Coordinates of C-alpha atoms and ligand atoms in Angstrom, one line a residue:
X1 CA -0.2 -0.1 0.4
X2 CA 2.0 3.3 -0.9
X3 CA 2.8 5.4 1.9
X4 CA -0.1 8.2 1.5
X5 CA -2.5 5.4 1.8
X6 CA -0.8 3.8 4.4
X7 CA -0.9 7.1 6.4
X8 CA -4.7 7.5 6.6
X9 CA -4.3 10.0 4.5
X10 CA -8.1 11.0 2.8
X11 CA -7.7 10.2 -0.7
X12 CA -8.1 13.0 -2.0
X13 CA -7.2 13.9 -5.4
X14 CA -4.5 17.5 -5.0
X15 CA -3.3 16.3 -2.0
X16 CA -2.2 13.0 -3.9
X17 CA -1.3 15.0 -7.1
X18 CA 0.9 16.5 -5.1
X19 CA 2.6 14.1 -2.5
X20 CA 2.6 11.8 -4.1
X21 CA 3.8 12.7 -7.5
X22 CA 4.9 16.6 -7.2
X23 CA 3.0 18.5 -9.4
X24 CA 1.2 21.1 -8.0
X25 CA -2.6 21.3 -11.0
X26 CA -4.4 19.1 -13.1
X27 CA -3.6 19.4 -16.6
X28 CA -6.3 19.9 -19.0
X29 CA -9.4 17.1 -18.4
X30 CA -7.4 14.6 -16.0
X31 CA -9.7 16.3 -12.4
X32 CA -13.6 15.9 -14.1
X33 CA -12.0 12.4 -15.7
X34 CA -10.6 11.1 -11.9
X35 CA -13.5 12.3 -10.2
X36 CA -15.4 10.5 -12.9
X37 CA -14.6 7.4 -12.4
X38 CA -13.6 8.3 -8.6
X39 CA -17.6 8.0 -8.1
X40 CA -18.0 4.9 -10.5
X41 CA -17.8 5.5 -13.8
X42 CA -16.5 4.2 -17.0
X43 CA -13.9 5.9 -19.8
X44 CA -12.9 6.8 -22.8
X45 CA -10.2 9.0 -22.0
X46 CA -8.8 10.1 -25.6
X47 CA -5.2 12.6 -24.7
X48 CA -2.2 12.9 -27.0
X49 CA 1.0 11.2 -26.3
X50 CA 2.2 12.6 -23.0
X51 CA -1.1 14.3 -22.0
X52 CA -0.9 13.1 -19.2
X53 CA -2.8 9.1 -19.4
X54 CA -1.3 7.6 -16.9
X55 CA -2.6 9.8 -13.4
X56 CA -6.8 9.3 -15.1
X57 CA -6.2 6.0 -13.4
X58 CA -2.8 6.6 -10.8
X59 CA -4.9 8.8 -8.3
X60 CA -8.0 6.7 -8.6
X61 CA -6.3 4.1 -8.4
X62 CA -4.7 5.5 -4.6
X63 CA -8.1 7.1 -3.6
X64 CA -8.9 4.4 -2.4
X65 CA -8.8 0.5 -0.1
X66 CA -7.7 -1.4 -3.2
X67 CA -6.3 -2.7 -6.3
X68 CA -6.2 -1.1 -9.8
X69 CA -5.7 -3.1 -12.5
X70 CA -4.1 -1.9 -15.7
X71 CA -4.1 -4.0 -18.7
X72 CA -0.9 -3.0 -20.9
X73 CA 0.2 -4.3 -23.8
X74 CA 3.9 -3.3 -24.1
X75 CA 5.9 -5.4 -21.4
X76 CA 9.3 -2.2 -22.2
X77 CA 6.4 -0.1 -21.7
X78 CA 4.5 -1.8 -18.2
X79 CA 8.4 -1.7 -16.1
X80 CA 8.2 1.8 -17.1
X81 CA 6.0 2.8 -14.9
X82 CA 5.9 0.0 -12.9
X83 CA 9.1 1.3 -12.0
X84 CA 8.6 5.0 -12.4
X85 CA 5.5 4.3 -9.6
X86 CA 8.4 2.9 -7.3
X87 CA 10.8 5.5 -7.4
X88 CA 6.9 7.6 -5.9
X89 CA 6.4 5.9 -2.9
X90 CA 3.7 4.1 -5.1
X91 CA 3.2 -0.7 -4.6
X92 CA 3.7 -1.8 -7.8
X93 CA 3.7 -4.1 -9.8
X94 CA 3.3 -6.0 -12.8
X95 CA 2.9 -9.1 -14.5
X96 CA 4.1 -11.3 -17.6
X97 CA 6.0 -13.6 -18.3
X98 CA 8.9 -11.7 -18.8
X99 CA 8.9 -12.8 -14.8
X100 CA 10.4 -15.9 -13.3
X101 CA 8.6 -17.8 -10.9
X102 CA 9.5 -16.8 -8.2
X103 CA 8.5 -13.5 -8.8
X104 CA 5.2 -14.0 -9.6
X105 CA 4.5 -16.1 -7.2
X106 CA 5.7 -13.7 -4.7
X107 CA 3.5 -9.9 -6.8
X108 CA 0.8 -13.0 -6.5
X109 CA 0.7 -13.2 -3.0
X110 CA 1.6 -9.8 -2.6
X111 CA -1.5 -8.7 -5.0
X112 CA -3.4 -11.4 -3.0
X113 CA -2.8 -10.0 0.9
X114 CA -3.7 -6.7 -0.7
X115 CA -0.2 -4.8 -0.1
X116 CA -0.7 -3.7 -4.2
X117 CA -1.5 -0.2 -5.3
X118 CA -1.1 -0.9 -8.7
X119 CA -0.7 -3.9 -11.0
X120 CA 0.2 -3.9 -14.3
X121 CA -0.7 -8.1 -16.8
X122 CA -0.4 -8.4 -19.7
X123 CA -3.4 -9.5 -21.6
X124 CA -2.6 -13.3 -22.6
X125 CA -2.3 -13.5 -18.4
X126 CA -4.9 -11.9 -17.6
X127 CA -7.6 -13.5 -19.6
X128 CA -6.2 -16.9 -18.4
X129 CA -8.5 -18.0 -16.4
X130 CA -6.4 -19.1 -12.7
X131 CA -6.3 -15.2 -13.5
X132 CA -9.2 -13.9 -13.2
X133 CA -10.9 -16.0 -9.5
X134 CA -7.9 -14.9 -8.8
X135 CA -8.6 -11.7 -9.2
X136 CA -12.0 -12.7 -7.8
X137 CA -10.5 -13.0 -4.1
X138 CA -9.1 -9.3 -4.1
X139 CA -10.8 -5.8 -4.2
X140 CA -9.7 -4.3 -7.5
X141 CA -11.4 -0.9 -7.3
X142 CA -10.7 0.4 -11.0
X143 CA -10.0 -1.8 -14.6
X144 CA -7.5 0.2 -16.8
X145 CA -7.0 -0.4 -20.0
X146 CA -4.5 1.5 -22.0
X147 CA -3.7 1.7 -25.3
X148 CA -7.1 0.5 -25.6
X149 CA -7.6 1.0 -29.6
X150 CA -5.6 -2.5 -30.4
X151 CA -9.6 -3.6 -30.0
X152 CA -10.1 -1.8 -33.1
X153 CA -9.5 -4.5 -36.1
X154 CA -9.1 -1.8 -39.0
X155 CA -6.2 -0.3 -36.8
X156 CA -2.3 -0.9 -37.1
X157 CA -1.9 -2.8 -33.7
X158 CA -4.8 -4.8 -33.6
X159 CA -4.5 -7.5 -31.0
X160 CA -7.9 -10.5 -30.6
X161 CA -6.8 -10.9 -27.5
X162 CA -8.5 -6.8 -26.6
X163 CA -12.0 -8.4 -28.2
X164 CA -12.1 -10.4 -25.3
X165 CA -11.6 -7.9 -22.2
X166 CA -15.4 -7.7 -23.1
X167 CA -14.6 -10.4 -19.9
X168 CA -14.0 -7.8 -17.3
X169 CA -17.6 -6.1 -18.1
X170 CA -18.9 -9.4 -17.2
X171 CA -16.5 -10.8 -14.4
X172 CA -16.9 -7.5 -12.8
X173 CA -20.3 -6.4 -13.4
X174 CA -19.3 -3.8 -10.2
X175 CA -16.3 -2.1 -10.6
X176 CA -15.0 0.9 -13.2
X177 CA -13.9 1.3 -16.3
X178 CA -11.6 3.3 -17.9
X179 CA -10.0 2.7 -22.3
X180 CA -7.0 5.4 -22.8
X181 CA -6.1 5.8 -26.2
X182 CA -3.6 8.5 -28.3
X183 CA -5.8 7.3 -31.3
X184 CA -7.9 9.6 -32.7
X185 CA -10.7 8.6 -34.8
X186 CA -14.5 8.3 -35.1
X187 CA -14.4 5.1 -36.1
X188 CA -12.1 3.4 -33.3
X189 CA -13.7 5.2 -30.4
X190 CA -16.8 3.8 -31.6
X191 CA -15.7 0.8 -31.7
X192 CA -13.6 1.2 -28.2
X193 CA -16.9 2.0 -26.3
X194 CA -18.8 -1.0 -27.6
X195 CA -16.4 -3.3 -26.9
X196 CA -15.2 -2.4 -23.9
X197 CA -17.2 0.4 -21.6
X198 CA -20.7 0.0 -22.8
X199 CA -23.1 2.9 -23.7
X200 CA -22.8 4.3 -21.2
X201 CA -19.3 5.3 -21.0
X202 CA -18.6 8.6 -21.0
X203 CA -16.2 10.5 -23.7
X204 CA -13.1 13.2 -22.8
X205 CA -11.4 13.7 -25.5
X206 CA -8.0 16.9 -24.6
X207 CA -7.2 18.6 -27.3
X208 CA -4.5 16.7 -30.2
X209 CA -2.7 19.7 -30.0
X210 CA 1.3 19.7 -29.4
X211 CA 2.5 23.6 -28.6
X212 CA 5.7 22.3 -27.2
X213 CA 6.1 21.1 -30.8
X214 CA 7.5 22.5 -33.9
X215 CA 6.1 21.1 -37.2
X216 CA 9.0 22.0 -39.8
X217 CA 9.0 20.1 -43.1
X218 CA 11.2 21.5 -45.8
X219 CA 13.0 20.0 -49.1
X220 CA 14.6 17.5 -49.7
X221 CA 18.1 18.8 -50.9
X222 CA 21.2 17.0 -49.4
X223 CA 19.1 14.9 -46.9
X224 CA 21.8 13.9 -44.9
X225 CA 23.7 17.1 -44.8
X226 CA 19.9 19.0 -44.1
X227 CA 19.9 16.4 -41.3
X228 CA 22.9 17.1 -39.9
X229 CA 23.1 21.0 -39.7
X230 CA 19.1 20.1 -38.2
X231 CA 21.0 18.7 -35.2
X232 CA 24.2 20.3 -34.9
X233 CA 22.5 23.8 -34.6
X234 CA 18.7 22.6 -31.8
X235 CA 19.9 19.5 -30.4
X236 CA 23.6 19.1 -30.3
X237 CA 24.0 16.3 -27.5
X238 CA 19.9 15.2 -27.6
X239 CA 18.2 12.3 -28.4
X240 CA 16.0 12.1 -31.6
X241 CA 14.6 8.9 -33.9
X242 CA 14.9 9.4 -37.1
X243 CA 13.0 7.7 -39.4
X244 CA 13.5 6.1 -43.0
X245 CA 11.5 4.3 -45.9
X246 CA 14.0 1.1 -46.0
X247 CA 16.7 -0.9 -44.0
X248 CA 20.0 0.1 -46.3
X249 CA 19.1 3.8 -45.2
X250 CA 18.4 3.2 -42.0
X251 CA 22.2 2.2 -41.8
X252 CA 23.6 4.2 -44.4
X253 CA 22.0 8.0 -42.2
X254 CA 24.0 6.2 -38.7
X255 CA 26.6 5.7 -40.7
X256 CA 27.8 8.5 -41.9
X257 CA 25.9 10.4 -38.6
X258 CA 28.6 8.7 -36.5
X259 CA 31.2 9.4 -39.1
X260 CA 30.5 13.2 -38.6
X261 CA 30.8 12.3 -34.5
X262 CA 27.0 11.3 -33.7
X263 CA 26.2 9.5 -31.7
X264 CA 24.0 7.7 -33.2
X265 CA 22.3 3.4 -34.0
X266 CA 21.0 1.5 -36.5
X267 CA 17.1 -0.3 -35.8
X268 CA 14.8 -2.5 -38.7
X269 CA 13.7 -5.6 -38.0
X270 CA 16.1 -7.2 -39.9
X271 CA 18.3 -7.2 -37.2
X272 CA 17.7 -10.1 -34.5
X273 CA 16.3 -9.2 -31.9
X274 CA 18.8 -9.5 -29.2
X275 CA 20.4 -6.6 -31.0
X276 CA 16.8 -4.6 -31.4
X277 CA 16.8 -4.6 -27.9
X278 CA 20.3 -3.9 -27.4
X279 CA 19.5 -0.6 -29.7
X280 CA 15.9 0.3 -28.0
X281 CA 17.3 -0.4 -24.3
X282 CA 20.7 1.7 -25.0
X283 CA 18.5 4.4 -26.0
X284 CA 16.4 4.8 -23.3
X285 CA 19.2 4.2 -20.8
X286 CA 21.8 7.2 -21.9
X287 CA 21.0 11.4 -22.3
X288 CA 21.5 12.0 -26.3
X289 CA 21.2 8.7 -28.7
X290 CA 20.2 8.7 -31.6
X291 CA 18.4 6.1 -33.3
X292 CA 17.7 5.7 -37.1
X293 CA 15.2 3.6 -37.6
X294 CA 12.7 2.7 -39.7
X295 CA 8.9 2.8 -39.2
X296 CA 9.5 -1.1 -36.7
X297 CA 10.3 1.7 -34.8
X298 CA 8.6 3.4 -31.6
X299 CA 5.6 1.5 -30.5
X300 CA 6.0 0.8 -26.8
X301 CA 8.8 3.4 -27.2
X302 CA 7.8 6.0 -23.6
X303 CA 10.6 7.6 -23.5
X304 CA 10.4 11.5 -21.5
X305 CA 12.7 13.4 -24.4
X306 CA 13.5 12.6 -27.0
X307 CA 14.1 16.1 -28.6
X308 CA 13.3 15.3 -32.2
X309 CA 11.3 13.0 -35.1
X310 CA 12.9 13.8 -37.6
X311 CA 11.7 11.6 -41.3
X312 CA 13.9 11.7 -44.7
X313 CA 10.8 9.9 -45.4
X314 CA 7.6 10.7 -46.0
X315 CA 5.7 8.4 -43.8
X316 CA 2.4 7.0 -44.6
X317 CA 0.0 9.2 -44.2
X318 CA -1.2 12.3 -41.6
X319 CA -1.7 9.7 -38.7
X320 CA 0.9 8.1 -39.2
X321 CA 2.7 10.7 -39.1
X322 CA 1.1 12.2 -36.7
X323 CA 1.7 9.5 -33.8
X324 CA 5.7 9.4 -35.3
X325 CA 6.3 12.8 -34.3
X326 CA 4.3 11.9 -31.3
X327 CA 7.1 10.5 -30.3
X328 CA 9.5 13.7 -29.0
X329 CA 8.9 15.8 -26.7
X330 CA 6.9 13.6 -24.5
X331 CA 7.0 16.3 -21.5
X332 CA 6.5 19.0 -22.5
X333 CA 9.7 20.1 -23.2
X334 CA 10.4 21.5 -26.3
X335 CA 10.8 19.6 -28.9
X336 CA 10.7 19.4 -33.0
X337 CA 9.0 17.7 -35.6
X338 CA 11.5 18.0 -38.9
X339 CA 11.0 16.6 -42.1
X340 CA 12.1 16.6 -46.1
X341 CA 10.5 15.0 -49.0
X342 CA 11.3 15.8 -52.6
X343 CA 9.7 15.8 -56.0
X344 CA 10.7 12.1 -56.2
X345 CA 9.5 10.3 -52.5
X346 CA 5.5 11.6 -54.1
X347 CA 6.4 9.7 -57.6
X348 CA 7.5 6.9 -55.3
X349 CA 5.5 6.7 -53.1
X350 CA 2.7 7.2 -55.6
X351 CA 3.8 4.4 -57.7
X352 CA 4.5 2.3 -54.8
X353 CA 0.8 3.0 -53.7
X354 CA -1.2 1.8 -57.4
X355 CA 1.3 -1.3 -57.5
X356 CA -0.1 -2.3 -54.5
X357 CA -2.1 -6.1 -54.3
X358 CA -5.4 -3.6 -52.4
X359 CA -8.5 -3.5 -53.4
X360 CA -10.2 -0.8 -55.6
X361 CA -11.7 0.0 -52.8
X362 CA -8.6 0.1 -50.3
X363 CA -6.4 2.1 -53.4
X364 CA -8.7 4.4 -53.1
X365 CA -8.8 4.8 -49.2
X366 CA -5.2 5.5 -49.6
X367 CA -5.0 8.1 -52.2
X368 CA -7.0 9.9 -50.3
X369 CA -5.2 10.0 -47.0
X370 CA -1.4 10.9 -49.1
X371 CA -3.4 13.3 -50.7
X372 CA -4.1 14.5 -47.3
X373 CA -0.4 14.6 -46.3
X374 CA 1.0 15.8 -49.6
X375 CA -1.6 18.8 -49.1
X376 CA -0.2 19.3 -45.5
X377 CA 3.7 18.8 -47.1
X378 CA 3.1 22.2 -49.5
X379 CA 0.5 24.1 -46.7
X380 CA 1.8 27.2 -47.6
X381 CA -0.2 28.5 -44.0
X382 CA -0.1 27.1 -40.4
X383 CA 0.8 23.7 -40.4
X384 CA -1.8 23.1 -36.9
X385 CA -5.0 24.0 -38.8
X386 CA -4.0 21.5 -41.3
X387 CA -2.5 18.4 -39.3
X388 CA -5.4 18.3 -36.7
X389 CA -8.2 19.8 -38.8
X390 CA -7.6 15.7 -40.4
X391 CA -8.7 14.8 -36.6
X392 CA -12.0 17.3 -36.6
X393 CA -10.2 19.6 -34.2
X394 CA -10.5 23.4 -34.7
X395 CA -7.7 25.3 -35.3
X396 CA -7.3 28.6 -35.4
X397 CA -3.7 28.9 -36.6
X398 CA -1.2 31.0 -36.9
X399 CA 0.2 28.7 -33.9
X400 CA 3.9 30.6 -33.7
X401 CA 5.1 28.1 -34.0
X402 CA 5.9 26.4 -37.0
X403 CA 8.3 26.6 -39.7
X404 CA 5.5 28.8 -42.0
X405 CA 3.9 31.4 -39.0
X406 CA 7.7 31.8 -37.7
X407 CA 9.0 32.3 -42.0
X408 CA 5.8 32.3 -43.8
X409 CA 6.4 30.9 -47.8
X410 CA 5.9 32.8 -50.8
X411 CA 2.8 32.0 -52.9
X412 CA 2.6 32.5 -56.4
X413 CA -0.4 32.5 -59.0
X414 CA 1.0 28.8 -60.6
X415 CA -1.9 29.1 -63.0
X416 CA 0.1 29.8 -66.3
X417 CA 2.8 27.3 -65.4
X418 CA 0.7 24.9 -64.2
X419 CA -1.5 24.4 -67.8
X420 CA 2.5 25.6 -69.5
X421 CA 3.2 21.8 -67.6
X422 CA 0.1 19.7 -68.5
X423 CA -0.3 20.6 -71.8
X424 CA 3.9 19.3 -72.1
X425 CA 2.7 16.1 -69.7
X426 CA 0.4 15.8 -72.1
X427 CA 1.9 16.0 -75.9
X428 CA 4.9 14.3 -75.0
X429 CA 2.4 11.0 -74.6
X430 CA 2.6 10.6 -70.6
X431 CA 4.5 8.3 -70.3
X432 CA 8.3 10.7 -69.2
X433 CA 9.0 11.8 -66.4
X434 CA 9.7 15.1 -65.2
X435 CA 13.1 15.0 -66.8
X436 CA 12.8 14.9 -69.9
X437 CA 9.7 17.1 -69.5
X438 CA 11.8 20.1 -68.5
X439 CA 13.7 19.8 -70.9
X440 CA 10.5 20.2 -73.4
X441 CA 9.4 22.6 -71.1
X442 CA 13.4 24.2 -71.1
X443 CA 13.4 23.9 -74.7
X444 CA 17.3 21.9 -73.9
X445 CA 18.1 19.7 -76.6
X446 CA 18.9 16.5 -75.9
X447 CA 19.5 13.4 -78.2
X448 CA 16.2 11.8 -76.5
X449 CA 13.8 15.4 -77.7
X450 CA 15.2 15.3 -81.6
X451 CA 15.1 11.4 -81.9
X452 CA 11.5 11.8 -80.9
X453 CA 10.7 15.0 -82.9
X454 CA 9.1 16.5 -79.1
X455 CA 11.9 19.2 -80.2
X456 CA 8.8 20.3 -82.8
X457 CA 6.3 20.1 -79.7
X458 CA 3.7 23.3 -79.8
X459 CA 5.0 22.7 -75.7
X460 CA 9.0 23.0 -76.5
X461 CA 10.9 25.1 -75.2
X462 CA 7.3 27.5 -73.6
X463 CA 9.0 27.7 -70.5
X464 CA 12.1 28.6 -71.7
X465 CA 11.9 32.3 -69.2
X466 CA 11.6 30.1 -66.0
X467 CA 14.7 28.1 -64.3
X468 CA 14.5 23.8 -63.9
X469 CA 14.2 24.1 -59.9
X470 CA 11.4 25.7 -60.3
X471 CA 9.6 23.8 -63.2
X472 CA 10.4 21.0 -60.6
X473 CA 9.3 22.2 -57.4
X474 CA 5.4 23.3 -60.2
X475 CA 5.0 19.2 -61.5
X476 CA 5.8 18.3 -57.1
X477 CA 2.3 20.4 -56.5
X478 CA 0.9 19.3 -59.0
X479 CA 2.2 16.1 -58.4
X480 CA 0.6 16.8 -54.3
X481 CA -2.7 17.9 -55.9
X482 CA -3.2 14.8 -57.7
X483 CA -3.4 16.7 -61.2
X484 CA -0.1 14.0 -62.7
X485 CA -0.5 10.9 -61.0
X486 CA 3.5 8.6 -62.2
X487 CA 2.4 5.7 -64.7
X488 CA 1.0 3.0 -63.4
X489 CA 3.5 0.8 -64.8
X490 CA 5.7 2.2 -62.3
X491 CA 9.1 3.4 -65.1
X492 CA 8.5 6.9 -63.3
X493 CA 6.4 8.9 -66.1
X494 CA 4.1 11.0 -65.2
X495 CA 0.2 10.9 -66.8
X496 CA -2.5 13.8 -65.8
X497 CA -5.0 13.1 -63.4
X498 CA -8.5 13.2 -63.1
X499 CA -9.4 17.1 -61.8
X500 CA -6.4 18.8 -64.6
X501 CA -9.7 19.2 -67.4
X502 CA -11.0 22.1 -64.8
X503 CA -7.0 23.5 -65.2
X504 CA -6.4 22.8 -68.5
X505 CA -9.8 24.7 -69.9
X506 CA -8.7 27.4 -67.7
X507 CA -11.2 27.2 -64.7
X508 CA -10.0 27.2 -61.4
X509 CA -6.3 28.5 -60.6
X510 CA -3.6 27.2 -58.6
X511 CA -1.7 29.1 -56.7
X512 CA 1.7 27.3 -55.2
X513 CA 4.7 27.9 -52.6
X514 CA 8.2 29.5 -53.5
X515 CA 10.5 26.4 -52.7
X516 CA 12.3 28.4 -49.9
X517 CA 16.6 28.8 -50.6
X518 CA 17.7 26.4 -48.1
X519 CA 19.7 28.4 -45.7
X520 CA 22.2 28.1 -43.2
X521 CA 22.2 30.9 -41.7
X522 CA 18.9 31.7 -41.3
X523 CA 17.8 31.1 -37.5
X524 CA 20.9 29.8 -36.7
X525 CA 21.4 29.9 -32.3
X526 CA 17.6 29.7 -31.9
X527 CA 18.6 25.4 -29.7
X528 CA 14.8 24.7 -29.2
X529 CA 15.1 23.7 -25.2
X530 CA 15.2 26.7 -23.7
X531 CA 17.3 24.7 -20.8
X532 CA 21.2 25.2 -20.9
X533 CA 22.8 22.8 -21.7
X534 CA 25.1 24.2 -21.5
X535 CA 25.2 26.1 -17.8
X536 CA 27.6 24.0 -14.6
X537 CA 25.2 23.9 -12.4
X538 CA 23.2 21.4 -15.2
X539 CA 25.7 19.7 -15.8
X540 CA 26.4 18.6 -12.1
X541 CA 23.0 17.7 -12.2
X542 CA 23.2 15.5 -15.5
X543 CA 25.7 14.0 -13.6
X544 CA 24.6 12.6 -10.9
X545 CA 21.0 11.8 -12.2
X546 CA 22.8 8.4 -14.7
X547 CA 25.1 7.9 -12.1
X548 CA 21.6 7.6 -9.6
X549 CA 20.1 6.2 -12.4
X550 CA 23.0 3.3 -12.7
X551 CA 22.9 2.3 -9.6
X552 CA 19.9 2.3 -10.1
X553 CA 19.0 0.6 -12.9
X554 CA 16.8 2.3 -13.7
X555 CA 16.2 5.0 -16.9
X556 CA 18.1 8.4 -16.7
X557 CA 14.7 10.0 -16.2
X558 CA 12.7 7.6 -14.0
X559 CA 15.0 9.5 -11.6
X560 CA 14.1 13.0 -12.5
X561 CA 13.1 14.1 -16.2
X562 CA 14.8 16.3 -17.7
X563 CA 11.6 19.7 -16.7
X564 CA 12.1 19.5 -13.2
X565 CA 15.7 18.7 -13.1
X566 CA 15.4 22.7 -15.9
X567 CA 13.1 23.4 -12.6
X568 CA 16.2 22.3 -10.0
X569 CA 18.4 25.1 -11.6
X570 CA 16.3 27.8 -13.0
X571 CA 15.3 27.7 -9.5
X572 CA 18.7 26.8 -7.5
X573 CA 16.8 25.4 -4.6
X574 CA 18.7 26.1 -1.1
X575 CA 16.1 24.0 0.8
X576 CA 14.9 21.0 1.2
X577 CA 11.5 22.3 1.7
X578 CA 12.1 25.5 -1.7
X579 CA 12.9 22.1 -3.6
X580 CA 9.2 20.0 -2.6
X581 CA 8.4 23.2 -4.6
X582 CA 10.0 22.3 -7.9
X583 CA 7.0 20.5 -9.8
X584 CA 7.9 17.0 -10.1
X585 CA 9.4 16.2 -6.5
X586 CA 7.4 14.2 -4.0
X587 CA 7.3 13.6 -1.0
X588 CA 9.0 10.1 -1.6
X589 CA 11.2 11.8 -4.2
X590 CA 12.4 14.5 -1.5
X591 CA 12.9 11.9 1.6
X592 CA 15.5 10.2 -1.4
X593 CA 17.1 12.6 -2.5
X594 CA 16.3 16.0 -1.5
X595 CA 19.9 16.1 -0.1
X596 CA 22.4 14.3 -2.4
X597 CA 20.2 17.3 -4.8
X598 CA 21.1 19.8 -2.9
X599 CA 24.9 18.8 -2.2
X600 CA 25.4 19.0 -6.2
X601 CA 24.0 22.4 -5.7
X602 CA 26.3 23.5 -3.3
X603 CA 29.2 21.7 -5.3
X604 CA 28.9 22.7 -8.5
X605 CA 30.4 25.7 -8.6
X606 CA 29.0 28.4 -11.6
Ligands
ADP1 P1 0.5 9.9 -22.2 O1 0.1 8.3 -20.9 O2 -1.1 10.5 -22.1 O3 1.3 9.7 -22.5 P2 1.5 10.6 -20.0 O4 0.8 10.1 -18.6 O5 3.0 9.8 -19.1 O6 1.3 11.5 -21.0 O7 2.7 11.9 -18.7 C1 3.1 12.6 -19.3 C2 3.7 13.6 -18.7 O8 3.2 14.5 -18.0 C3 4.4 12.4 -18.0 O9 6.7 12.8 -16.8 C4 3.7 12.7 -16.9 O10 4.6 12.8 -15.8 C5 3.1 14.5 -17.1 N1 2.3 14.2 -15.9 C6 1.2 14.4 -16.4 N2 0.1 14.9 -15.9 C7 0.6 16.4 -15.2 C8 -0.5 17.4 -14.5 N3 -1.0 16.9 -13.8 N4 1.2 17.9 -14.4 C9 3.0 18.1 -14.1 N5 3.3 17.2 -14.9 C10 2.1 15.8 -15.8
ZN2 ZN1 1.2 27.7 -37.1

C-alpha cells in the first residue's frame, strides 16, 4: 500500500497529486476524469501522447482501498511505469511472461494480501481463467485498459486478445473501467466504447494539439547534410529518432552521423531481436543517442525526453506522421518534428500505392490519405489547422510555433505555369518522367528530344523563362495535388490526373508556394530547448542523475525528468522545503534524493 494511503491520508486527488507525484495542478480534463471514475463511472480517455493519461488511472487507484488492474500490451512500457511509480513510493508491480516463477509467486501473494496499489498485466495473462479467479478473490478498485485502440480490427495495432477483454464487464460488473488511447479517429472511438465500456461510458476528448512540438517540412536537397545541420544547430547531444523508409537507409544514415562525430545507431526489423533490444535499451537509458529507424521502432517507447523526430522519407499518412512525431517531447519541453521530402519521394510513394495488391476501394482510401499528407506538406499557412483538422479539430492557426508561422513562405499564381506543364506532359504522350518533361519545357536539346521529335512540339521551350528548379517545384506540387499521377507501370512517367481538366480549361487557378532557398544562416543559434545545457549546474545535476540511475538500474528520467532538472537549475533551491516546491518532486523523491540534489547544487561552482 502506498505511503499516502497507509498513513491514513484522505484520498483527495489534489493531495495525492502533490504528495505522491510532486505536481501542483491537474492538466486539461484530468480532474474531471478522476472524479468520474472515482464515482464509479466508466470512461474513455482520448489524449495525445504526453497528454497525461497515466495519472487518470493512477490517482483514482490511490484514492480508494484495493488494487487497480492496468492492462497494457507493451512489456517495456509496463516495466518503466512500474519503476516510475515505485520511485514515487507507490506499491506497483507487473505480471507478465518475462518474470521468473519466484517473482511471480511473490507478486501474486502481494496482490491477494492487498499490498498492491496498482498491478500492470499483459492481456494474455489477464485472460487466463486462473488469473480471473485470483482477481475475484481480491479487492479490485479500478480496471484500466491502456492502448485501447488495440481492440480495433481496422487499426494498425490490432490485438485479438483485446476483443476478449469484454469478459471484464461480465466478471467485474461493479468495478469502474477506464480505457485510454492516443488514437483519435471516430471509428476507433466507437469500437472501444462498444466492445470494452458499454453505452453508459463517458467519453473525454482532449485537444490533440502538441503545443511544444515545432513542425517543419522542407524540401530535400542533400538530405543527410540537411539532417546533420539541423541536429547540430538545434539538438546537439540530445536524443532523437530519424525515420527512414528502407533498412539500408537507416544503416547508411546512422553510419554517416557517426562519421560526423554524432552518437547514432540503426534499428530495423531485419536485425536480430537481441541487437534490436540492445539498441532500444541504449536509447532509453542514455541521454543523447540518435536512432535511425524504420517504422518498426517506436511502438511502446515511452521515453519522455526525445527532443526531435526527423523524417527523411514521407510517412504513410497524416495519422502515421502524427503518431511518429508524437514521440517527441512527451515531457512537454520544446521538441522538433522535422521532415524533408522531394518530387522523387512523391512519385515513389504514389507508385508503391498503385502497384500494391490492395483492392480498388482500399487503394482509393490510401490515395486520399496520401493526398491529405501531401497537402499538409505543401501547405503555405500554419501547419496546425491542417494537421488537427484531419482529426476533426478546429485550430485557429497562427500558432507561432511552426515553420510557416515563423517564416511564412512566398506564394505565387502558378496557373499559367501549371497549364504549360500539364500540356507538355500531354503532348509528350504521358510517358516521361520529370527530367524529360522539364527538358522539353525549357527547350533543352537532348538526343532523346530530337529522336522523338519533341523539339518540334508546340510545347517545346514554352517555359524557357523559368528555371529548372522552379519547374521541379511546379511538377512536385501538381503531383502532390493529384493533377499529375505517376504511370501505373512504375517507370517514373507522369500522366494527367483526373481533375486537371478544369485547370487546363482555365476554369480554376492554382497558387503554389515558392520553395525556400536552403540557408544555414537562417535562425541559427536558436536552440529548441530552453535548457541552458552549458550551465555547470545543469551538467552537475545530469551527472548526478546518470550515476544514480546507473546504480539503481533504471533510466535517468525515472529519477527526475529533464523538465524537473531544468526547474531546479532555474530555481536553485537551497533547502529541502524549496526543493519540494518544484514540479516533479514528490514526497518520496524528496526524502530519497533531496539531500543529494542540494549537495550537488552546492558543489557545482556556477
Ligand atoms: P501519456 O500516457 O498520455 O502519453 P503520460 O501519462 O506519460 O502521458 O504523461 C506525460 C508526462 O506529463 C509525464 O511525464 C507526466 O508525469 C507528466 N504529467 C502528467 N500530468 C501532469 C500534471 N498534472 N502536471 C505535471 N506533469 C504532468
Ligand atoms: Zn503555425
